C-alpha cells in the first residue's frame, strides 16, 4: 500500500498523516483478523479430522471389547464349570491341597468372568447398545439367591456371613438381569474388603412406592481418595 499527493509535490498535512495512520491500522487489523480466521478454520478442520479418527478408534475399541468379551467368556465358563464339578461332584477323593488348588482356580476364574462382564457392560453402555427389559422383580428373593450363590462359591474360604433382612416390600419394575449384576458387583466389592468372619447385610427400606436397597459390610470402608474414584470405570 502506498500513498501519494495528487497535486504536484505538496506535502501531506498532519491531519492527513493521522488519517492515513488510522487507515493503515484498520487495514492491518483486517489482515490480521483474516489470517487468524484462516488459521482458526484450518485448526478447526484438523480438530474435526482428529475427532473423527478418535470416534473411529473408539468404535473399533468397542467392537474389540465386545468380541473379546464374548470369546473369552465361553472358555472361562467351561473352566469354571469343570472346576466346580471337580470340587463338589468328583467321584475321586481329593486331598486337602488339591481342594485348595481347585478352589483357587474356581475363585480366580469367577473373578475373571466378572471382569469380562464388566468390560462388556461398560462397552454396551458407552455405545448406547444396552437393552433394558423391565418386569416385576422380588428383591428379597433375588437377594437371597445371590447370598446363597456367593456363600457357597466364595464365602467358605473367608467364612463371611450373609444376612438378608426380610421386610414386607413391594415388587419393583426393573430388569432382573441388570439388577442381579448390580447386586453381584456390590456384594463382590464387599467381599474383597470384608475380613475373615465378617458380615454382609442386605437391607431394604420402602415408602410403599419406592424401594431403597442397602448392601453393608464391616470392612475397612473407603478413604477420601477412594471416594473420588467411586464412579470411575473399574474403580473400587
mmCIF file of C-alpha atoms in Angstrom:
data_model
loop_
_atom_site.group_PDB
_atom_site.id
_atom_site.type_symbol
_atom_site.label_atom_id
_atom_site.label_comp_id
_atom_site.label_asym_id
_atom_site.label_seq_id
_atom_site.Cartn_x
_atom_site.Cartn_y
_atom_site.Cartn_z
ATOM 1 C CA UNK A 1 0.000 0.000 0.000
ATOM 2 C CA UNK A 2 1.386 3.418 -0.909
ATOM 3 C CA UNK A 3 0.279 7.000 -0.506
ATOM 4 C CA UNK A 4 0.990 9.981 -2.714
ATOM 5 C CA UNK A 5 -0.255 13.503 -3.439
ATOM 6 C CA UNK A 6 -2.381 14.201 -6.467
ATOM 7 C CA UNK A 7 -1.271 17.777 -6.932
ATOM 8 C CA UNK A 8 2.394 18.465 -7.601
ATOM 9 C CA UNK A 9 4.774 17.899 -4.756
ATOM 10 C CA UNK A 10 2.616 19.135 -1.946
ATOM 11 C CA UNK A 11 3.345 17.512 1.384
ATOM 12 C CA UNK A 12 0.784 15.719 3.473
ATOM 13 C CA UNK A 13 -0.617 17.666 6.335
ATOM 14 C CA UNK A 14 -0.505 16.314 9.871
ATOM 15 C CA UNK A 15 -4.250 15.743 9.645
ATOM 16 C CA UNK A 16 -3.798 13.646 6.504
ATOM 17 C CA UNK A 17 -0.986 11.727 8.161
ATOM 18 C CA UNK A 18 -3.279 10.953 11.095
ATOM 19 C CA UNK A 19 -5.994 9.725 8.735
ATOM 20 C CA UNK A 20 -3.534 7.522 6.832
ATOM 21 C CA UNK A 21 -2.124 6.150 10.071
ATOM 22 C CA UNK A 22 -5.570 5.208 11.350
ATOM 23 C CA UNK A 23 -6.485 3.741 7.983
ATOM 24 C CA UNK A 24 -3.270 1.714 7.945
ATOM 25 C CA UNK A 25 -4.026 0.399 11.429
ATOM 26 C CA UNK A 26 -7.528 -0.581 10.316
ATOM 27 C CA UNK A 27 -6.157 -2.413 7.295
ATOM 28 C CA UNK A 28 -3.578 -4.162 9.484
ATOM 29 C CA UNK A 29 -6.308 -5.297 11.867
ATOM 30 C CA UNK A 30 -8.401 -6.583 8.962
ATOM 31 C CA UNK A 31 -5.449 -8.525 7.560
ATOM 32 C CA UNK A 32 -4.582 -9.884 10.993
ATOM 33 C CA UNK A 33 -8.176 -10.985 11.571
ATOM 34 C CA UNK A 34 -8.279 -12.604 8.143
ATOM 35 C CA UNK A 35 -5.084 -14.502 8.917
ATOM 36 C CA UNK A 36 -6.436 -15.558 12.314
ATOM 37 C CA UNK A 37 -9.698 -16.682 10.703
ATOM 38 C CA UNK A 38 -7.888 -18.775 8.109
ATOM 39 C CA UNK A 39 -5.625 -20.233 10.782
ATOM 40 C CA UNK A 40 -8.609 -20.946 13.050
ATOM 41 C CA UNK A 41 -10.529 -22.575 10.201
ATOM 42 C CA UNK A 42 -7.589 -24.826 9.388
ATOM 43 C CA UNK A 43 -7.181 -25.703 13.066
ATOM 44 C CA UNK A 44 -10.903 -26.447 13.280
ATOM 45 C CA UNK A 45 -10.663 -28.748 10.263
ATOM 46 C CA UNK A 46 -7.696 -30.539 11.837
ATOM 47 C CA UNK A 47 -9.639 -30.980 15.082
ATOM 48 C CA UNK A 48 -12.638 -32.324 13.175
ATOM 49 C CA UNK A 49 -10.425 -34.818 11.367
ATOM 50 C CA UNK A 50 -8.773 -35.839 14.644
ATOM 51 C CA UNK A 51 -12.175 -36.127 16.334
ATOM 52 C CA UNK A 52 -13.498 -38.313 13.537
ATOM 53 C CA UNK A 53 -10.433 -40.524 13.795
ATOM 54 C CA UNK A 54 -10.945 -40.805 17.560
ATOM 55 C CA UNK A 55 -14.585 -41.784 17.006
ATOM 56 C CA UNK A 56 -13.485 -44.479 14.577
ATOM 57 C CA UNK A 57 -10.855 -45.742 17.025
ATOM 58 C CA UNK A 58 -13.405 -45.700 19.849
ATOM 59 C CA UNK A 59 -15.809 -47.688 17.691
ATOM 60 C CA UNK A 60 -13.063 -50.208 16.922
ATOM 61 C CA UNK A 61 -12.268 -50.403 20.627
ATOM 62 C CA UNK A 62 -15.909 -51.099 21.464
ATOM 63 C CA UNK A 63 -16.077 -53.791 18.792
ATOM 64 C CA UNK A 64 -12.855 -55.364 20.058
ATOM 65 C CA UNK A 65 -14.037 -55.355 23.687
ATOM 66 C CA UNK A 66 -17.381 -56.836 22.674
ATOM 67 C CA UNK A 67 -15.861 -59.602 20.543
ATOM 68 C CA UNK A 68 -13.056 -60.333 23.023
ATOM 69 C CA UNK A 69 -15.506 -60.486 25.922
ATOM 70 C CA UNK A 70 -17.762 -62.945 24.130
ATOM 71 C CA UNK A 71 -14.812 -65.079 23.020
ATOM 72 C CA UNK A 72 -13.272 -65.103 26.499
ATOM 73 C CA UNK A 73 -16.474 -65.868 28.365
ATOM 74 C CA UNK A 74 -17.050 -69.206 26.621
ATOM 75 C CA UNK A 75 -13.793 -70.947 27.654
ATOM 76 C CA UNK A 76 -13.793 -69.308 31.082
ATOM 77 C CA UNK A 77 -17.331 -70.502 31.766
ATOM 78 C CA UNK A 78 -16.254 -74.029 30.823
ATOM 79 C CA UNK A 79 -13.234 -73.802 33.142
ATOM 80 C CA UNK A 80 -15.445 -72.590 35.977
ATOM 81 C CA UNK A 81 -17.982 -75.378 35.417
ATOM 82 C CA UNK A 82 -15.380 -78.145 35.349
ATOM 83 C CA UNK A 83 -13.573 -76.693 38.373
ATOM 84 C CA UNK A 84 -16.852 -76.577 40.307
ATOM 85 C CA UNK A 85 -17.669 -80.176 39.330
ATOM 86 C CA UNK A 86 -14.182 -81.332 40.312
ATOM 87 C CA UNK A 87 -14.566 -79.620 43.672
ATOM 88 C CA UNK A 88 -18.157 -80.588 44.516
ATOM 89 C CA UNK A 89 -19.129 -83.553 42.321
ATOM 90 C CA UNK A 90 -15.940 -85.538 41.886
ATOM 91 C CA UNK A 91 -16.070 -89.313 42.407
ATOM 92 C CA UNK A 92 -12.338 -89.255 43.093
ATOM 93 C CA UNK A 93 -11.321 -88.323 46.658
ATOM 94 C CA UNK A 94 -9.349 -85.079 46.720
ATOM 95 C CA UNK A 95 -6.575 -84.236 49.108
ATOM 96 C CA UNK A 96 -6.818 -81.010 51.101
ATOM 97 C CA UNK A 97 -4.081 -79.500 48.967
ATOM 98 C CA UNK A 98 -5.875 -80.411 45.737
ATOM 99 C CA UNK A 99 -9.157 -78.990 47.073
ATOM 100 C CA UNK A 100 -7.359 -75.771 47.908
ATOM 101 C CA UNK A 101 -5.835 -75.510 44.410
ATOM 102 C CA UNK A 102 -9.133 -76.221 42.634
ATOM 103 C CA UNK A 103 -10.964 -73.739 44.879
ATOM 104 C CA UNK A 104 -8.430 -71.076 43.930
ATOM 105 C CA UNK A 105 -8.903 -71.903 40.234
ATOM 106 C CA UNK A 106 -12.666 -71.536 40.687
ATOM 107 C CA UNK A 107 -12.398 -68.213 42.527
ATOM 108 C CA UNK A 108 -9.883 -66.742 40.054
ATOM 109 C CA UNK A 109 -11.978 -67.843 37.075
ATOM 110 C CA UNK A 110 -15.092 -66.250 38.561
ATOM 111 C CA UNK A 111 -13.203 -63.002 39.126
ATOM 112 C CA UNK A 112 -12.019 -63.030 35.526
ATOM 113 C CA UNK A 113 -15.545 -63.732 34.259
ATOM 114 C CA UNK A 114 -16.878 -60.843 36.349
ATOM 115 C CA UNK A 115 -14.186 -58.548 34.955
ATOM 116 C CA UNK A 116 -15.051 -59.547 31.389
ATOM 117 C CA UNK A 117 -18.747 -58.977 32.106
ATOM 118 C CA UNK A 118 -17.942 -55.532 33.496
ATOM 119 C CA UNK A 119 -15.939 -54.667 30.379
ATOM 120 C CA UNK A 120 -18.775 -55.837 28.154
ATOM 121 C CA UNK A 121 -21.379 -53.891 30.125
ATOM 122 C CA UNK A 122 -19.308 -50.699 30.081
ATOM 123 C CA UNK A 123 -18.783 -51.061 26.334
ATOM 124 C CA UNK A 124 -22.517 -51.516 25.761
ATOM 125 C CA UNK A 125 -23.431 -48.563 27.963
ATOM 126 C CA UNK A 126 -20.926 -46.221 26.305
ATOM 127 C CA UNK A 127 -22.032 -47.234 22.818
ATOM 128 C CA UNK A 128 -25.720 -46.927 23.713
ATOM 129 C CA UNK A 129 -26.375 -50.576 22.891
ATOM 130 C CA UNK A 130 -27.524 -51.722 26.309
ATOM 131 C CA UNK A 131 -31.094 -53.021 26.450
ATOM 132 C CA UNK A 132 -33.370 -52.731 29.478
ATOM 133 C CA UNK A 133 -36.190 -55.280 29.786
ATOM 134 C CA UNK A 134 -38.201 -54.329 32.884
ATOM 135 C CA UNK A 135 -40.526 -56.712 34.685
ATOM 136 C CA UNK A 136 -41.771 -57.125 38.287
ATOM 137 C CA UNK A 137 -38.873 -58.285 40.481
ATOM 138 C CA UNK A 138 -38.955 -59.645 44.029
ATOM 139 C CA UNK A 139 -35.888 -58.038 45.618
ATOM 140 C CA UNK A 140 -35.950 -60.288 48.683
ATOM 141 C CA UNK A 141 -35.855 -63.459 46.576
ATOM 142 C CA UNK A 142 -33.141 -62.003 44.368
ATOM 143 C CA UNK A 143 -31.024 -61.025 47.378
ATOM 144 C CA UNK A 144 -31.436 -64.498 48.925
ATOM 145 C CA UNK A 145 -30.410 -66.205 45.671
ATOM 146 C CA UNK A 146 -27.310 -64.040 45.389
ATOM 147 C CA UNK A 147 -26.437 -64.540 49.063
ATOM 148 C CA UNK A 148 -26.731 -68.334 48.701
ATOM 149 C CA UNK A 149 -24.755 -68.355 45.461
ATOM 150 C CA UNK A 150 -21.900 -66.267 46.830
ATOM 151 C CA UNK A 151 -21.891 -68.047 50.175
ATOM 152 C CA UNK A 152 -21.269 -71.448 48.608
ATOM 153 C CA UNK A 153 -18.918 -70.213 45.886
ATOM 154 C CA UNK A 154 -16.791 -67.636 47.734
ATOM 155 C CA UNK A 155 -17.596 -67.420 51.413
ATOM 156 C CA UNK A 156 -16.202 -70.772 52.677
ATOM 157 C CA UNK A 157 -12.647 -69.535 52.253
ATOM 158 C CA UNK A 158 -13.284 -66.292 54.198
ATOM 159 C CA UNK A 159 -16.193 -67.555 56.345
ATOM 160 C CA UNK A 160 -18.241 -64.440 55.621
ATOM 161 C CA UNK A 161 -21.854 -64.440 56.829
ATOM 162 C CA UNK A 162 -24.597 -63.183 54.505
ATOM 163 C CA UNK A 163 -27.717 -61.713 56.108
ATOM 164 C CA UNK A 164 -30.888 -60.741 54.228
ATOM 165 C CA UNK A 165 -33.184 -58.694 56.458
ATOM 166 C CA UNK A 166 -36.678 -59.772 55.481
ATOM 167 C CA UNK A 167 -39.249 -56.993 55.335
ATOM 168 C CA UNK A 168 -42.611 -56.583 53.607
ATOM 169 C CA UNK A 169 -41.616 -54.704 50.463
ATOM 170 C CA UNK A 170 -43.398 -54.429 47.098
ATOM 171 C CA UNK A 171 -42.000 -55.841 43.886
ATOM 172 C CA UNK A 172 -40.089 -53.361 41.743
ATOM 173 C CA UNK A 173 -40.246 -52.833 37.996
ATOM 174 C CA UNK A 174 -36.703 -53.451 36.770
ATOM 175 C CA UNK A 175 -34.543 -55.574 34.511
ATOM 176 C CA UNK A 176 -33.808 -58.666 36.653
ATOM 177 C CA UNK A 177 -30.524 -59.445 34.884
ATOM 178 C CA UNK A 178 -29.192 -55.893 35.265
ATOM 179 C CA UNK A 179 -30.398 -55.746 38.865
ATOM 180 C CA UNK A 180 -28.679 -59.042 39.588
ATOM 181 C CA UNK A 181 -25.451 -57.689 38.092
ATOM 182 C CA UNK A 182 -25.681 -54.603 40.299
ATOM 183 C CA UNK A 183 -26.138 -56.770 43.401
ATOM 184 C CA UNK A 184 -23.249 -59.022 42.380
ATOM 185 C CA UNK A 185 -20.979 -56.018 41.842
ATOM 186 C CA UNK A 186 -21.884 -54.510 45.215
ATOM 187 C CA UNK A 187 -21.542 -57.763 47.147
ATOM 188 C CA UNK A 188 -18.426 -58.782 45.229
ATOM 189 C CA UNK A 189 -16.841 -55.481 46.190
ATOM 190 C CA UNK A 190 -17.851 -56.014 49.823
ATOM 191 C CA UNK A 191 -16.273 -59.484 49.818
ATOM 192 C CA UNK A 192 -12.932 -58.045 48.724
ATOM 193 C CA UNK A 193 -12.652 -55.822 51.778
ATOM 194 C CA UNK A 194 -14.606 -57.751 54.417
ATOM 195 C CA UNK A 195 -12.283 -59.552 56.860
ATOM 196 C CA UNK A 196 -12.479 -63.253 57.617
ATOM 197 C CA UNK A 197 -15.505 -63.933 59.780
ATOM 198 C CA UNK A 198 -17.142 -60.685 58.692
ATOM 199 C CA UNK A 199 -20.736 -59.994 57.764
ATOM 200 C CA UNK A 200 -22.501 -58.627 54.665
ATOM 201 C CA UNK A 201 -26.054 -57.386 55.167
ATOM 202 C CA UNK A 202 -28.833 -56.791 52.630
ATOM 203 C CA UNK A 203 -31.396 -54.314 53.925
ATOM 204 C CA UNK A 204 -34.459 -52.699 52.359
ATOM 205 C CA UNK A 205 -36.463 -49.542 53.016
ATOM 206 C CA UNK A 206 -39.722 -48.553 51.352
ATOM 207 C CA UNK A 207 -42.461 -45.945 51.443
ATOM 208 C CA UNK A 208 -44.803 -48.313 49.639
ATOM 209 C CA UNK A 209 -43.910 -46.987 46.194
ATOM 210 C CA UNK A 210 -40.110 -46.874 46.026
ATOM 211 C CA UNK A 211 -37.710 -49.450 47.470
ATOM 212 C CA UNK A 212 -34.258 -48.416 48.660
ATOM 213 C CA UNK A 213 -31.683 -51.193 48.891
ATOM 214 C CA UNK A 214 -28.602 -51.237 51.096
ATOM 215 C CA UNK A 215 -25.606 -53.583 50.988
ATOM 216 C CA UNK A 216 -23.367 -53.006 54.002
ATOM 217 C CA UNK A 217 -20.359 -54.768 55.485
ATOM 218 C CA UNK A 218 -17.905 -54.426 58.350
ATOM 219 C CA UNK A 219 -14.877 -53.985 56.118
ATOM 220 C CA UNK A 220 -12.284 -51.227 56.159
ATOM 221 C CA UNK A 221 -14.537 -48.683 54.437
ATOM 222 C CA UNK A 222 -13.395 -46.121 51.882
ATOM 223 C CA UNK A 223 -10.862 -43.327 52.191
ATOM 224 C CA UNK A 224 -11.442 -39.824 50.805
ATOM 225 C CA UNK A 225 -9.106 -40.671 47.929
ATOM 226 C CA UNK A 226 -11.179 -43.740 47.052
ATOM 227 C CA UNK A 227 -14.441 -41.772 47.210
ATOM 228 C CA UNK A 228 -13.250 -39.547 44.363
ATOM 229 C CA UNK A 229 -12.899 -42.673 42.172
ATOM 230 C CA UNK A 230 -16.216 -44.200 43.231
ATOM 231 C CA UNK A 231 -17.916 -43.778 39.854
ATOM 232 C CA UNK A 232 -14.821 -44.204 37.681
ATOM 233 C CA UNK A 233 -14.638 -47.144 35.315
ATOM 234 C CA UNK A 234 -13.209 -50.186 37.067
ATOM 235 C CA UNK A 235 -12.630 -48.090 40.174
ATOM 236 C CA UNK A 236 -13.030 -49.608 43.600
#
